[in-house]
Amino acid sequence: MKIYLNKTCDLSEIKHNLDAHNVFFDIHEIDEKLVLFIDDLDFQRVNKIINAEFIEDIMPIYDLKLTLRLHHPEDTIIKVKNCQIGGNKKVVIAGPCAVEDENTMRLIGQKAKKCGVNVLRGGAFKPRTNPYSFQGLYEHGLSILKNIGDEFDLPIISEITDIDYLDKFIECVDIIQVGARNMQNFALLEKLGKVNKPILLKRGFNNTIEELLCSAEYIMKNGNEQVILCERGIRTPLSYTRSTLDLSSVAILKEVTHLPVIVDPSHGTGKRKLILPMSKASFSVGADGVLLEAHISPNKAMSDSEQTISFEEVEKIIKSI
Ligand code: PEP
Ligand code: MN
């Protein structure tokens, strides 16, 4: 947890109380403010140990050595082909939910290139809730993506669901995506930590921001520091939208971590008409990019068509940046 102390705090009293309760802590001065880091997320316990009058603000973040901005003040910039993710550039990643066939993917690649998309997406291994839904083209889907990426000189991103296919991913894609359902598949994360490719890590729909950062730390701790975080919405009690797109997490993540943060308004809302406004909102809270489900014939997309937009719509988003 990160605790901003106010100017009138009694530091020796705070240190004494933390020591007396055997709490490990670290104190840093950030932007002329005293910030206390403790590996404890229990607010009530902390409130008992530290005099509330000394506390200006509390942020529930563990002191993670690799992901936090505290230990790495500059933005991490990730380069794939001719594209930069993070820093002062904004990126648009777009493409279909699933790779359907080579011809369709070629037409999509062509449109994507023409309207200025930076990275082409396409799911080859689809984690579907219903086991009878289209599951993707598996390795053949990855080969198609590689061909189209080469043809239009576009970096490719696709989701890995099983480490057994890692070699094929390494051969065919430029960024490996870890989907919401695998955010805490620690064995998978550790293996991806040994890979020399950027990893886009999606937030699980039931996971906190701290848990997302812990998962990023798993990858980084194993040696791969090229991690991109992705907010894709959290479980919602509402029925109109598929998820609640938590844009407050983007503002928080941009403050506490140096890693690039991307927003996926497609899975985050499940609604085609919300993609443009939520993309604009994402950029205004500091997102480094958006990940969009787009298709040449959105209504005919084999999966997630209700949230899939046309490339005319993608172009509007690119122009709005
Ligand atoms: C996807 O991007 O194709 C996907 C399945 O998203 P999520 O993991 O966020 O549900
Ligand atoms: Mn989808």
PDB file of C-alpha atoms and ligand atoms in Angstrom, residues 97 126 267 293 304 307, ligand 2:
ATOM      1  CA  CYS A  97     -12.078 -10.952 -32.755  1.00  0.00           C
ATOM      2  CA  LYS A 126     -10.341 -18.234 -28.940  1.00  0.00           C
ATOM      3  CA  HIS A 267     -14.740  -6.229 -24.647  1.00  0.00           C
ATOM      4  CA  GLU A 293     -12.371  -5.307 -32.633  1.00  0.00           C
ATOM      5  CA  ASP A 304     -18.289 -10.724 -31.038  1.00  0.00           C
ATOM      6  CA  GLN A 307     -19.039  -5.053 -30.464  1.00  0.00           C
TER       7      GLN A 307
HETATM    8 MN    MN B   2     -13.705 -10.792 -28.914  1.00  0.00          MN
END
